[in-house]
Amino acid sequence: MRPVLRTALMSVVLLAGAAGAVTPEQQQDLYLNAMRMMAEGRHEEARDALEKLIAIEPQHAGAWLDLAISQCTIGNAAEAEKLFREIEVRFAPSVAILEVMNAHRRQGCKPWQARSFRSITLARGTDSNVNQGASNPVFVTGSGPDRIETLLAEDFLPQRDDYSQATFDYARELDQRGSVAMVQFRVRKHDSLSDQDTNALLVGLDKPVKVLGWNTRALATTSMITLGGQLYQRQLQLQGRIAPPVKLPAKTDLILAASVGKVDYVTRTNFDSITGEVSAMLSYRGDDTQGQLSTGRLVEHGDTGRLGGDRHGWFGSVQGQHSFSDRFQGELGWTQQDWRGQTSYSPGLIDAVRAQSTRQWRGAFAWQLGGGHRVQLEWRDVRNRENITLFQYNSQVVQLNWRWAGF
C-alpha cells in the first residue's frame, strides 16, 4: 500500500475512533454502496469508498480484495499487486480467493477502456385515442345566460389507430468516474393518421459532480420532436440528483432531484414555457422484487399571452417489478399528475381556471429470450380529467415490443 494511502487511512481511523464507533450495519452500507459503484463502472468512486471502509475496519477482507480488483480494473497494476500481497500476508486467503487474485494477475491490469451500450426496440401497438380527442362531444363556452353548448367536429373526437415504432438507444462511458453520453432516436408511424406520426431525437450527458463534498450527478439533455413531418417541439433540460447521507433500511435508496427545463413549440404561438421540478424517489431493490415511490412539486412559467397564465402542480407515482423466474418478469405502476392554472383560461369564452388531473395505469410482462433479446407486452390506461371539457380525454394503448441489447 502506498505511504500516502496508509497515512490517510490511519488518520481516518483516528478520527473515526474519536467520533465514535461505526456500527456493522453502517459498514455494510458502505460496502454495498461501493459494490454498486463498481457495477456501474464508477471505479474511482468505488476505490475512494473502499479506502474509507478499510480505514474504519482494517480487517474487512472483502473490502481489501475489491479495492485491489478496482485498482486493477482502472489500470493501476503496481498498486493492485501491492494490495494482493497485503491480502496474502494479512488474511491468509483461501484457495478460491487466491485463484481470483491470480486470475487478475494472469489477465493483467489493462488501462481503462470506455464501454458502449446499444439497444434496438421494435414495437407494434394500437391506441384508442391517438389524437387525444375529447371524451365529451359537447363543448361548453360562457356561463349563465351566455352559456353555449356546441357539438365538436369529428377531428376533435377520439380517433383509434394502429402504429409501428422503432427506437435506437446508444450510451458510452466518457471517463472512469461514470460520465456517460447518450443518444436516443425514436420513429413512430401510424397506419392511417399520418398527421400524428412522430420522430424524436434526444442527446444527453450524465456526469458525477461534487457539491459541498457530496456526491451528486448532473444530467443535461436536449431533444426535438416532429409531428406529422414538421418540427413541433424543442426542449432543453438540466437536472441534479443526490443521495442524502441518511440511514435507511437495507436495499433501500433515497434520491432527491431538482430540474429546470425550457420547451419551445415551433408551430404554436404563446405555448413556450419554462418548467421547474423538485422531487424525491424512494426505491427498494430485493432479490426478486423492486419498487419505486416518487413524488414532487411542479411549476411552469409560460410566455406572455399564454392562455391560463402560469401553472403549478404536483405528481406522484408507485412502480413495482417482480421476477417470477430468470426469464419472466412483471411490472405494474400508477402515476398521477395535477396542474392548476393561474388565471381564467380565456376570459369571455372559457372563464374557468384550468385544472387538470392525469392518471395512468401501466402493466407489462416481459420474457428474456437470451442473447440480449427481450419480448414485452405492455398496457397503458390514461384518464385525463379536466374542468374544461374540451381537454378531457381517455386513452388505452396495447403494445408488443421486441428489444435487442448488447450487440
mmCIF file of C-alpha atoms in Angstrom:
data_model
loop_
_atom_site.group_PDB
_atom_site.id
_atom_site.type_symbol
_atom_site.label_atom_id
_atom_site.label_comp_id
_atom_site.label_asym_id
_atom_site.label_seq_id
_atom_site.Cartn_x
_atom_site.Cartn_y
_atom_site.Cartn_z
ATOM 1 C CA MET A 1 0.000 0.000 0.000
ATOM 2 C CA ARG A 2 1.368 3.435 -0.953
ATOM 3 C CA PRO A 3 2.574 5.565 2.029
ATOM 4 C CA VAL A 4 0.126 8.366 1.263
ATOM 5 C CA LEU A 5 -2.803 5.957 1.353
ATOM 6 C CA ARG A 6 -1.554 4.348 4.575
ATOM 7 C CA THR A 7 -1.223 7.752 6.256
ATOM 8 C CA ALA A 8 -4.692 8.777 5.100
ATOM 9 C CA LEU A 9 -6.198 5.542 6.370
ATOM 10 C CA MET A 10 -4.567 5.911 9.770
ATOM 11 C CA SER A 11 -5.863 9.496 10.014
ATOM 12 C CA VAL A 12 -9.400 8.385 9.238
ATOM 13 C CA VAL A 13 -9.111 5.540 11.776
ATOM 14 C CA LEU A 14 -8.129 8.019 14.496
ATOM 15 C CA LEU A 15 -10.933 10.388 13.521
ATOM 16 C CA ALA A 16 -13.433 7.557 13.469
ATOM 17 C CA GLY A 17 -12.313 6.463 16.922
ATOM 18 C CA ALA A 18 -12.681 9.993 18.233
ATOM 19 C CA ALA A 19 -16.143 10.405 16.745
ATOM 20 C CA GLY A 20 -17.426 7.068 17.976
ATOM 21 C CA ALA A 21 -17.625 3.527 16.640
ATOM 22 C CA VAL A 22 -19.228 2.814 13.279
ATOM 23 C CA THR A 23 -21.842 0.098 13.562
ATOM 24 C CA PRO A 24 -21.612 -3.123 11.499
ATOM 25 C CA GLU A 25 -24.774 -2.068 9.653
ATOM 26 C CA GLN A 26 -23.138 1.210 8.601
ATOM 27 C CA GLN A 27 -20.045 -0.688 7.467
ATOM 28 C CA GLN A 28 -22.234 -2.979 5.378
ATOM 29 C CA ASP A 29 -23.973 0.025 3.824
ATOM 30 C CA LEU A 30 -20.584 1.487 2.849
ATOM 31 C CA TYR A 31 -19.545 -1.821 1.341
ATOM 32 C CA LEU A 32 -22.771 -2.285 -0.651
ATOM 33 C CA ASN A 33 -22.541 1.295 -1.914
ATOM 34 C CA ALA A 34 -19.003 0.644 -3.160
ATOM 35 C CA MET A 35 -20.149 -2.566 -4.887
ATOM 36 C CA ARG A 36 -22.906 -0.627 -6.638
ATOM 37 C CA MET A 37 -20.365 1.931 -7.860
ATOM 38 C CA MET A 38 -18.172 -0.852 -9.253
ATOM 39 C CA ALA A 39 -21.157 -2.425 -11.020
ATOM 40 C CA GLU A 40 -21.968 0.975 -12.568
ATOM 41 C CA GLY A 41 -18.389 1.407 -13.792
ATOM 42 C CA ARG A 42 -17.579 4.191 -11.293
ATOM 43 C CA HIS A 43 -14.310 2.569 -10.210
ATOM 44 C CA GLU A 44 -12.572 5.681 -8.918
ATOM 45 C CA GLU A 45 -15.506 6.483 -6.639
ATOM 46 C CA ALA A 46 -15.623 2.813 -5.572
ATOM 47 C CA ARG A 47 -11.918 2.965 -4.734
ATOM 48 C CA ASP A 48 -12.447 6.016 -2.502
ATOM 49 C CA ALA A 49 -15.372 4.342 -0.731
ATOM 50 C CA LEU A 50 -13.438 1.117 -0.143
ATOM 51 C CA GLU A 51 -10.424 3.019 1.230
ATOM 52 C CA LYS A 52 -12.769 4.761 3.658
ATOM 53 C CA LEU A 53 -14.234 1.416 4.751
ATOM 54 C CA ILE A 54 -10.779 -0.125 5.281
ATOM 55 C CA ALA A 55 -9.807 2.888 7.386
ATOM 56 C CA ILE A 56 -12.817 2.222 9.608
ATOM 57 C CA GLU A 57 -12.465 -1.573 9.644
ATOM 58 C CA PRO A 58 -8.914 -2.705 8.661
ATOM 59 C CA GLN A 59 -9.941 -6.383 8.942
ATOM 60 C CA HIS A 60 -12.660 -6.189 6.271
ATOM 61 C CA ALA A 61 -11.184 -8.768 3.891
ATOM 62 C CA GLY A 62 -13.815 -8.241 1.218
ATOM 63 C CA ALA A 63 -13.063 -4.514 1.039
ATOM 64 C CA TRP A 64 -9.330 -5.218 0.631
ATOM 65 C CA LEU A 65 -9.975 -7.655 -2.207
ATOM 66 C CA ASP A 66 -12.427 -5.407 -4.011
ATOM 67 C CA LEU A 67 -10.090 -2.433 -3.611
ATOM 68 C CA ALA A 68 -7.312 -4.467 -5.279
ATOM 69 C CA ILE A 69 -9.659 -5.519 -8.091
ATOM 70 C CA SER A 70 -10.829 -1.914 -8.521
ATOM 71 C CA GLN A 71 -7.220 -0.715 -8.798
ATOM 72 C CA CYS A 72 -6.536 -3.438 -11.345
ATOM 73 C CA THR A 73 -9.650 -2.507 -13.326
ATOM 74 C CA ILE A 74 -8.552 1.114 -13.749
ATOM 75 C CA GLY A 75 -5.059 0.027 -14.831
ATOM 76 C CA ASN A 76 -3.070 0.625 -11.632
ATOM 77 C CA ALA A 77 -1.139 -2.654 -11.879
ATOM 78 C CA ALA A 78 1.582 -1.810 -9.342
ATOM 79 C CA GLU A 79 -0.917 -0.644 -6.717
ATOM 80 C CA ALA A 80 -3.117 -3.697 -7.306
ATOM 81 C CA GLU A 81 -0.151 -6.038 -6.849
ATOM 82 C CA LYS A 82 0.793 -4.336 -3.547
ATOM 83 C CA LEU A 83 -2.756 -4.866 -2.323
ATOM 84 C CA PHE A 84 -2.800 -8.516 -3.449
ATOM 85 C CA ARG A 85 0.416 -9.139 -1.464
ATOM 86 C CA GLU A 86 -1.009 -7.308 1.559
ATOM 87 C CA ILE A 87 -4.068 -9.593 1.431
ATOM 88 C CA GLU A 88 -1.880 -12.714 1.268
ATOM 89 C CA VAL A 89 0.072 -11.627 4.358
ATOM 90 C CA ARG A 90 -2.764 -10.146 6.371
ATOM 91 C CA PHE A 91 -5.591 -12.656 5.796
ATOM 92 C CA ALA A 92 -4.074 -15.989 4.631
ATOM 93 C CA PRO A 93 -6.803 -16.216 1.959
ATOM 94 C CA SER A 94 -8.491 -19.425 0.863
ATOM 95 C CA VAL A 95 -7.606 -21.281 -2.322
ATOM 96 C CA ALA A 96 -10.658 -19.795 -4.062
ATOM 97 C CA ILE A 97 -9.646 -16.211 -3.215
ATOM 98 C CA LEU A 98 -6.054 -16.887 -4.274
ATOM 99 C CA GLU A 99 -7.351 -18.125 -7.626
ATOM 100 C CA VAL A 100 -9.366 -14.897 -8.068
ATOM 101 C CA MET A 101 -6.252 -12.802 -7.447
ATOM 102 C CA ASN A 102 -4.076 -14.971 -9.677
ATOM 103 C CA ALA A 103 -6.659 -14.748 -12.455
ATOM 104 C CA HIS A 104 -6.369 -10.950 -12.385
ATOM 105 C CA ARG A 105 -2.578 -11.249 -12.363
ATOM 106 C CA ARG A 106 -2.638 -13.514 -15.425
ATOM 107 C CA GLN A 107 -5.055 -11.292 -17.315
ATOM 108 C CA GLY A 108 -3.096 -8.181 -16.465
ATOM 109 C CA CYS A 109 -4.386 -4.851 -15.219
ATOM 110 C CA LYS A 110 -5.166 -3.231 -18.520
ATOM 111 C CA PRO A 111 -5.795 0.517 -18.706
ATOM 112 C CA TRP A 112 -9.402 1.611 -18.556
ATOM 113 C CA GLN A 113 -11.384 1.336 -21.763
ATOM 114 C CA ALA A 114 -14.712 3.021 -22.356
ATOM 115 C CA ARG A 115 -17.734 0.724 -22.644
ATOM 116 C CA SER A 116 -20.610 1.260 -25.035
ATOM 117 C CA PHE A 117 -24.225 0.160 -24.697
ATOM 118 C CA ARG A 118 -26.619 -0.234 -27.620
ATOM 119 C CA SER A 119 -30.186 -1.415 -27.985
ATOM 120 C CA ILE A 120 -32.842 -1.539 -30.678
ATOM 121 C CA THR A 121 -36.553 -1.814 -29.884
ATOM 122 C CA LEU A 122 -39.229 -2.575 -32.461
ATOM 123 C CA ALA A 123 -42.873 -2.280 -31.431
ATOM 124 C CA ARG A 124 -46.347 -2.811 -32.796
ATOM 125 C CA GLY A 125 -49.296 -1.290 -30.976
ATOM 126 C CA THR A 126 -52.826 0.056 -31.005
ATOM 127 C CA ASP A 127 -54.020 3.343 -29.444
ATOM 128 C CA SER A 128 -57.699 4.054 -28.757
ATOM 129 C CA ASN A 129 -57.148 7.830 -28.865
ATOM 130 C CA VAL A 130 -54.149 8.793 -30.973
ATOM 131 C CA ASN A 131 -55.099 12.490 -31.208
ATOM 132 C CA GLN A 132 -56.147 12.873 -27.537
ATOM 133 C CA GLY A 133 -59.681 13.659 -28.704
ATOM 134 C CA ALA A 134 -62.197 14.971 -26.174
ATOM 135 C CA SER A 135 -64.163 12.321 -24.288
ATOM 136 C CA ASN A 136 -67.164 14.671 -24.107
ATOM 137 C CA PRO A 137 -68.506 15.592 -27.581
ATOM 138 C CA VAL A 138 -70.208 18.728 -26.186
ATOM 139 C CA PHE A 139 -68.052 21.859 -25.857
ATOM 140 C CA VAL A 140 -69.337 24.459 -23.390
ATOM 141 C CA THR A 141 -68.420 28.155 -23.587
ATOM 142 C CA GLY A 142 -69.547 31.086 -21.481
ATOM 143 C CA SER A 143 -71.615 30.802 -18.318
ATOM 144 C CA GLY A 144 -75.052 31.693 -17.011
ATOM 145 C CA PRO A 145 -77.279 33.283 -19.677
ATOM 146 C CA ASP A 146 -74.254 33.374 -22.041
ATOM 147 C CA ARG A 147 -73.673 29.610 -21.817
ATOM 148 C CA ILE A 148 -73.449 27.970 -25.250
ATOM 149 C CA GLU A 149 -73.181 24.229 -25.947
ATOM 150 C CA THR A 150 -71.624 23.146 -29.250
ATOM 151 C CA LEU A 151 -71.066 19.706 -30.725
ATOM 152 C CA LEU A 152 -67.406 19.149 -31.540
ATOM 153 C CA ALA A 153 -66.298 18.371 -35.096
ATOM 154 C CA GLU A 154 -65.148 14.827 -35.858
ATOM 155 C CA ASP A 155 -61.471 15.868 -35.829
ATOM 156 C CA PHE A 156 -61.722 16.792 -32.127
ATOM 157 C CA LEU A 157 -63.143 13.410 -31.071
ATOM 158 C CA PRO A 158 -61.083 10.279 -30.239
ATOM 159 C CA GLN A 159 -59.546 8.521 -33.236
ATOM 160 C CA ARG A 160 -58.262 4.955 -32.976
ATOM 161 C CA ASP A 161 -55.291 3.723 -34.991
ATOM 162 C CA ASP A 162 -52.566 1.093 -35.042
ATOM 163 C CA TYR A 163 -48.909 2.039 -35.263
ATOM 164 C CA SER A 164 -45.352 0.754 -35.668
ATOM 165 C CA GLN A 165 -42.459 2.142 -33.669
ATOM 166 C CA ALA A 166 -38.664 1.786 -33.712
ATOM 167 C CA THR A 167 -36.241 3.083 -31.054
ATOM 168 C CA PHE A 168 -32.443 3.125 -31.057
ATOM 169 C CA ASP A 169 -30.507 3.811 -27.827
ATOM 170 C CA TYR A 170 -26.769 4.366 -27.536
ATOM 171 C CA ALA A 171 -24.688 5.257 -24.464
ATOM 172 C CA ARG A 172 -20.921 5.458 -23.998
ATOM 173 C CA GLU A 173 -18.715 5.977 -20.959
ATOM 174 C CA LEU A 174 -16.546 9.076 -21.144
ATOM 175 C CA ASP A 175 -14.287 8.588 -18.109
ATOM 176 C CA GLN A 176 -13.621 6.320 -15.146
ATOM 177 C CA ARG A 177 -15.788 8.330 -12.771
ATOM 178 C CA GLY A 178 -19.014 7.377 -14.505
ATOM 179 C CA SER A 179 -19.679 10.168 -17.014
ATOM 180 C CA VAL A 180 -21.945 8.866 -19.767
ATOM 181 C CA ALA A 181 -23.040 10.363 -23.091
ATOM 182 C CA MET A 182 -26.328 9.122 -24.560
ATOM 183 C CA VAL A 183 -28.375 9.338 -27.733
ATOM 184 C CA GLN A 184 -31.910 8.102 -28.413
ATOM 185 C CA PHE A 185 -33.822 8.206 -31.692
ATOM 186 C CA ARG A 186 -37.462 7.108 -31.991
ATOM 187 C CA VAL A 187 -39.752 6.844 -35.011
ATOM 188 C CA ARG A 188 -43.493 6.203 -34.720
ATOM 189 C CA LYS A 189 -45.691 5.746 -37.795
ATOM 190 C CA HIS A 190 -49.469 5.236 -37.767
ATOM 191 C CA ASP A 191 -51.363 3.094 -40.233
ATOM 192 C CA SER A 192 -53.929 5.790 -41.145
ATOM 193 C CA LEU A 193 -53.395 9.035 -39.215
ATOM 194 C CA SER A 194 -50.125 10.213 -40.738
ATOM 195 C CA ASP A 195 -50.593 13.698 -39.246
ATOM 196 C CA GLN A 196 -49.944 12.049 -35.843
ATOM 197 C CA ASP A 197 -46.640 10.426 -36.889
ATOM 198 C CA THR A 198 -43.703 11.469 -34.684
ATOM 199 C CA ASN A 199 -39.912 11.411 -34.779
ATOM 200 C CA ALA A 200 -37.924 12.188 -31.626
ATOM 201 C CA LEU A 201 -34.202 12.746 -31.053
ATOM 202 C CA LEU A 202 -32.615 13.119 -27.600
ATOM 203 C CA VAL A 203 -28.950 13.788 -26.784
ATOM 204 C CA GLY A 204 -27.714 13.878 -23.195
ATOM 205 C CA LEU A 205 -24.772 13.896 -20.807
ATOM 206 C CA ASP A 206 -24.874 12.337 -17.312
ATOM 207 C CA LYS A 207 -21.905 13.323 -15.151
ATOM 208 C CA PRO A 208 -20.870 12.973 -11.480
ATOM 209 C CA VAL A 209 -20.300 16.302 -9.705
ATOM 210 C CA LYS A 210 -19.035 17.164 -6.227
ATOM 211 C CA VAL A 211 -21.245 19.691 -4.383
ATOM 212 C CA LEU A 212 -20.137 20.713 -0.866
ATOM 213 C CA GLY A 213 -18.344 17.389 -0.573
ATOM 214 C CA TRP A 214 -21.435 15.376 -1.522
ATOM 215 C CA ASN A 215 -21.518 13.025 -4.490
ATOM 216 C CA THR A 216 -24.169 14.226 -6.926
ATOM 217 C CA ARG A 217 -24.971 13.635 -10.576
ATOM 218 C CA ALA A 218 -25.875 16.220 -13.201
ATOM 219 C CA LEU A 219 -27.895 15.399 -16.314
ATOM 220 C CA ALA A 220 -28.233 17.691 -19.326
ATOM 221 C CA THR A 221 -30.463 16.743 -22.268
ATOM 222 C CA THR A 222 -31.663 18.405 -25.422
ATOM 223 C CA SER A 223 -34.386 16.975 -27.621
ATOM 224 C CA MET A 224 -36.598 17.713 -30.587
ATOM 225 C CA ILE A 225 -39.857 16.189 -31.817
ATOM 226 C CA THR A 226 -41.526 16.298 -35.202
ATOM 227 C CA LEU A 227 -45.281 15.862 -35.617
ATOM 228 C CA GLY A 228 -46.789 14.998 -38.989
ATOM 229 C CA GLY A 229 -43.432 15.582 -40.682
ATOM 230 C CA GLN A 230 -42.890 19.105 -39.244
ATOM 231 C CA LEU A 231 -40.678 20.209 -36.361
ATOM 232 C CA TYR A 232 -43.073 20.567 -33.436
ATOM 233 C CA GLN A 233 -41.122 20.942 -30.200
ATOM 234 C CA ARG A 234 -37.605 21.665 -28.895
ATOM 235 C CA GLN A 235 -36.649 21.056 -25.291
ATOM 236 C CA LEU A 236 -33.614 21.649 -23.063
ATOM 237 C CA GLN A 237 -33.455 20.206 -19.534
ATOM 238 C CA LEU A 238 -30.928 20.307 -16.695
ATOM 239 C CA GLN A 239 -31.274 18.018 -13.661
ATOM 240 C CA GLY A 240 -29.290 17.408 -10.488
ATOM 241 C CA ARG A 241 -29.610 14.267 -8.325
ATOM 242 C CA ILE A 242 -28.220 13.484 -4.893
ATOM 243 C CA ALA A 243 -28.393 10.582 -2.444
ATOM 244 C CA PRO A 244 -28.540 12.251 1.012
ATOM 245 C CA PRO A 245 -26.485 10.581 3.782
ATOM 246 C CA VAL A 246 -29.434 9.300 5.803
ATOM 247 C CA LYS A 247 -29.830 5.927 7.464
ATOM 248 C CA LEU A 248 -32.230 3.693 5.521
ATOM 249 C CA PRO A 249 -33.221 0.034 5.692
ATOM 250 C CA ALA A 250 -31.117 -2.456 3.737
ATOM 251 C CA LYS A 251 -31.582 -2.475 -0.059
ATOM 252 C CA THR A 252 -33.331 0.905 0.094
ATOM 253 C CA ASP A 253 -32.155 4.142 -1.534
ATOM 254 C CA LEU A 254 -33.376 7.736 -1.464
ATOM 255 C CA ILE A 255 -32.684 10.113 -4.338
ATOM 256 C CA LEU A 256 -33.503 13.827 -4.291
ATOM 257 C CA ALA A 257 -33.657 15.697 -7.600
ATOM 258 C CA ALA A 258 -34.231 19.177 -8.961
ATOM 259 C CA SER A 259 -34.575 20.150 -12.597
ATOM 260 C CA VAL A 260 -35.357 23.054 -14.874
ATOM 261 C CA GLY A 261 -36.440 22.793 -18.487
ATOM 262 C CA LYS A 262 -37.295 25.041 -21.412
ATOM 263 C CA VAL A 263 -39.844 23.963 -24.021
ATOM 264 C CA ASP A 264 -40.305 25.720 -27.369
ATOM 265 C CA TYR A 265 -43.325 24.951 -29.580
ATOM 266 C CA VAL A 266 -42.201 25.734 -33.111
ATOM 267 C CA THR A 267 -45.625 25.756 -34.783
ATOM 268 C CA ARG A 268 -47.680 27.251 -31.935
ATOM 269 C CA THR A 269 -47.789 30.813 -30.640
ATOM 270 C CA ASN A 270 -47.659 31.621 -26.895
ATOM 271 C CA PHE A 271 -47.164 27.972 -25.896
ATOM 272 C CA ASP A 272 -43.463 28.153 -24.905
ATOM 273 C CA SER A 273 -42.655 27.657 -21.220
ATOM 274 C CA ILE A 274 -40.001 27.153 -18.549
ATOM 275 C CA THR A 275 -40.705 24.317 -16.093
ATOM 276 C CA GLY A 276 -39.156 23.609 -12.687
ATOM 277 C CA GLU A 277 -39.400 20.445 -10.616
ATOM 278 C CA VAL A 278 -38.231 19.177 -7.222
ATOM 279 C CA SER A 279 -38.777 15.513 -6.396
ATOM 280 C CA ALA A 280 -37.861 12.592 -4.175
ATOM 281 C CA MET A 281 -37.670 8.906 -5.096
ATOM 282 C CA LEU A 282 -37.509 6.067 -2.585
ATOM 283 C CA SER A 283 -36.504 2.743 -4.135
ATOM 284 C CA TYR A 284 -36.172 -0.837 -2.924
ATOM 285 C CA ARG A 285 -34.080 -3.492 -4.683
ATOM 286 C CA GLY A 286 -34.685 -7.015 -3.450
ATOM 287 C CA ASP A 287 -33.556 -10.284 -4.996
ATOM 288 C CA ASP A 288 -36.790 -10.798 -6.951
ATOM 289 C CA THR A 289 -38.831 -7.665 -6.267
ATOM 290 C CA GLN A 290 -38.106 -3.989 -6.862
ATOM 291 C CA GLY A 291 -40.202 -0.925 -6.199
ATOM 292 C CA GLN A 292 -40.096 2.853 -6.507
ATOM 293 C CA LEU A 293 -42.158 5.564 -4.855
ATOM 294 C CA SER A 294 -41.826 9.098 -6.255
ATOM 295 C CA THR A 295 -43.409 12.461 -5.600
ATOM 296 C CA GLY A 296 -42.624 16.056 -6.479
ATOM 297 C CA ARG A 297 -43.756 19.642 -6.998
ATOM 298 C CA LEU A 298 -44.050 21.334 -10.394
ATOM 299 C CA VAL A 299 -44.090 24.949 -11.537
ATOM 300 C CA GLU A 300 -44.413 26.245 -15.088
ATOM 301 C CA HIS A 301 -43.881 29.804 -16.296
ATOM 302 C CA GLY A 302 -45.431 30.480 -19.678
ATOM 303 C CA ASP A 303 -44.830 33.156 -22.264
ATOM 304 C CA THR A 304 -46.751 36.407 -22.001
ATOM 305 C CA GLY A 305 -50.114 35.846 -23.637
ATOM 306 C CA ARG A 306 -50.300 32.130 -22.952
ATOM 307 C CA LEU A 307 -53.860 31.046 -22.209
ATOM 308 C CA GLY A 308 -54.355 30.406 -18.490
ATOM 309 C CA GLY A 309 -51.078 32.055 -17.449
ATOM 310 C CA ASP A 310 -48.555 30.192 -15.293
ATOM 311 C CA ARG A 311 -49.280 26.795 -13.745
ATOM 312 C CA HIS A 312 -48.287 24.867 -10.642
ATOM 313 C CA GLY A 313 -48.867 21.253 -9.693
ATOM 314 C CA TRP A 314 -47.545 18.011 -8.284
ATOM 315 C CA PHE A 315 -47.013 14.398 -9.306
ATOM 316 C CA GLY A 316 -46.805 11.039 -7.598
ATOM 317 C CA SER A 317 -46.090 7.518 -8.786
ATOM 318 C CA VAL A 318 -45.789 3.964 -7.492
ATOM 319 C CA GLN A 319 -43.941 1.355 -9.576
ATOM 320 C CA GLY A 320 -43.220 -2.306 -8.883
ATOM 321 C CA GLN A 321 -41.346 -5.077 -10.693
ATOM 322 C CA HIS A 322 -41.197 -8.771 -9.835
ATOM 323 C CA SER A 323 -39.171 -11.621 -11.350
ATOM 324 C CA PHE A 324 -41.244 -14.791 -11.418
ATOM 325 C CA SER A 325 -38.273 -16.692 -12.868
ATOM 326 C CA ASP A 326 -34.969 -15.997 -14.608
ATOM 327 C CA ARG A 327 -36.843 -15.362 -17.859
ATOM 328 C CA PHE A 328 -40.231 -13.962 -16.856
ATOM 329 C CA GLN A 329 -40.851 -10.574 -15.189
ATOM 330 C CA GLY A 330 -43.898 -8.441 -14.491
ATOM 331 C CA GLU A 331 -44.371 -4.701 -13.883
ATOM 332 C CA LEU A 332 -47.224 -2.600 -12.554
ATOM 333 C CA GLY A 333 -47.341 1.146 -11.993
ATOM 334 C CA TRP A 334 -49.636 4.062 -11.250
ATOM 335 C CA THR A 335 -48.938 7.750 -11.885
ATOM 336 C CA GLN A 336 -50.902 10.923 -11.166
ATOM 337 C CA GLN A 337 -50.009 14.443 -12.275
ATOM 338 C CA ASP A 338 -52.093 17.510 -11.430
ATOM 339 C CA TRP A 339 -51.828 21.047 -12.796
ATOM 340 C CA ARG A 340 -53.746 24.221 -11.949
ATOM 341 C CA GLY A 341 -53.636 27.433 -13.939
ATOM 342 C CA GLN A 342 -53.146 30.947 -12.609
ATOM 343 C CA THR A 343 -55.929 32.862 -14.374
ATOM 344 C CA SER A 344 -59.112 32.124 -16.308
ATOM 345 C CA TYR A 345 -58.242 30.222 -19.454
ATOM 346 C CA SER A 346 -59.826 32.578 -21.977
ATOM 347 C CA PRO A 347 -61.921 35.422 -20.429
ATOM 348 C CA GLY A 348 -65.286 35.785 -22.101
ATOM 349 C CA LEU A 349 -65.009 32.429 -23.868
ATOM 350 C CA ILE A 350 -63.744 29.965 -21.225
ATOM 351 C CA ASP A 351 -63.870 31.728 -17.863
ATOM 352 C CA ALA A 352 -62.740 28.765 -15.761
ATOM 353 C CA VAL A 353 -59.226 28.472 -14.299
ATOM 354 C CA ARG A 354 -57.941 25.296 -15.910
ATOM 355 C CA ALA A 355 -57.492 22.356 -13.503
ATOM 356 C CA GLN A 356 -56.009 19.173 -14.954
ATOM 357 C CA SER A 357 -55.544 15.741 -13.364
ATOM 358 C CA THR A 358 -53.938 12.979 -15.444
ATOM 359 C CA ARG A 359 -53.885 9.437 -14.068
ATOM 360 C CA GLN A 360 -52.202 6.474 -15.702
ATOM 361 C CA TRP A 361 -52.055 2.766 -15.008
ATOM 362 C CA ARG A 362 -49.332 0.728 -16.690
ATOM 363 C CA GLY A 363 -48.716 -3.011 -16.704
ATOM 364 C CA ALA A 364 -46.190 -5.160 -18.564
ATOM 365 C CA PHE A 365 -44.985 -8.743 -18.846
ATOM 366 C CA ALA A 366 -41.533 -9.464 -20.256
ATOM 367 C CA TRP A 367 -39.780 -12.596 -21.434
ATOM 368 C CA GLN A 368 -35.973 -12.805 -21.544
ATOM 369 C CA LEU A 369 -35.043 -14.900 -24.581
ATOM 370 C CA GLY A 370 -31.265 -14.950 -24.132
ATOM 371 C CA GLY A 371 -28.598 -13.337 -26.243
ATOM 372 C CA GLY A 372 -29.773 -9.875 -25.233
ATOM 373 C CA HIS A 373 -33.253 -10.436 -26.696
ATOM 374 C CA ARG A 374 -36.401 -9.494 -24.772
ATOM 375 C CA VAL A 375 -40.107 -9.541 -25.671
ATOM 376 C CA GLN A 376 -42.545 -7.393 -23.714
ATOM 377 C CA LEU A 377 -46.319 -6.955 -23.779
ATOM 378 C CA GLU A 378 -47.339 -3.580 -22.367
ATOM 379 C CA TRP A 379 -50.696 -1.968 -21.492
ATOM 380 C CA ARG A 380 -51.398 1.655 -20.541
ATOM 381 C CA ASP A 381 -54.645 3.318 -19.485
ATOM 382 C CA VAL A 382 -54.700 7.135 -19.333
ATOM 383 C CA ARG A 383 -57.555 9.190 -17.831
ATOM 384 C CA ASN A 384 -57.208 12.950 -18.216
ATOM 385 C CA ARG A 385 -59.755 14.718 -16.041
ATOM 386 C CA GLU A 386 -60.269 18.470 -16.538
ATOM 387 C CA ASN A 387 -62.802 21.111 -15.640
ATOM 388 C CA ILE A 388 -62.726 22.312 -19.264
ATOM 389 C CA THR A 389 -64.489 19.621 -21.271
ATOM 390 C CA LEU A 390 -62.560 20.310 -24.471
ATOM 391 C CA PHE A 391 -59.373 18.902 -22.895
ATOM 392 C CA GLN A 392 -60.819 15.788 -21.219
ATOM 393 C CA TYR A 393 -59.701 12.552 -22.842
ATOM 394 C CA ASN A 394 -59.245 8.836 -22.202
ATOM 395 C CA SER A 395 -56.759 6.567 -23.925
ATOM 396 C CA GLN A 396 -55.788 2.906 -23.865
ATOM 397 C CA VAL A 397 -52.648 1.567 -25.513
ATOM 398 C CA VAL A 398 -51.562 -2.052 -26.023
ATOM 399 C CA GLN A 399 -48.046 -2.534 -27.375
ATOM 400 C CA LEU A 400 -45.821 -5.537 -28.141
ATOM 401 C CA ASN A 401 -42.062 -4.854 -28.041
ATOM 402 C CA TRP A 402 -39.006 -6.775 -29.161
ATOM 403 C CA ARG A 403 -35.729 -5.429 -27.755
ATOM 404 C CA TRP A 404 -32.183 -6.429 -28.646
ATOM 405 C CA ALA A 405 -29.486 -5.105 -26.312
ATOM 406 C CA GLY A 406 -25.761 -5.615 -26.001
ATOM 407 C CA PHE A 407 -24.972 -6.237 -29.647
#
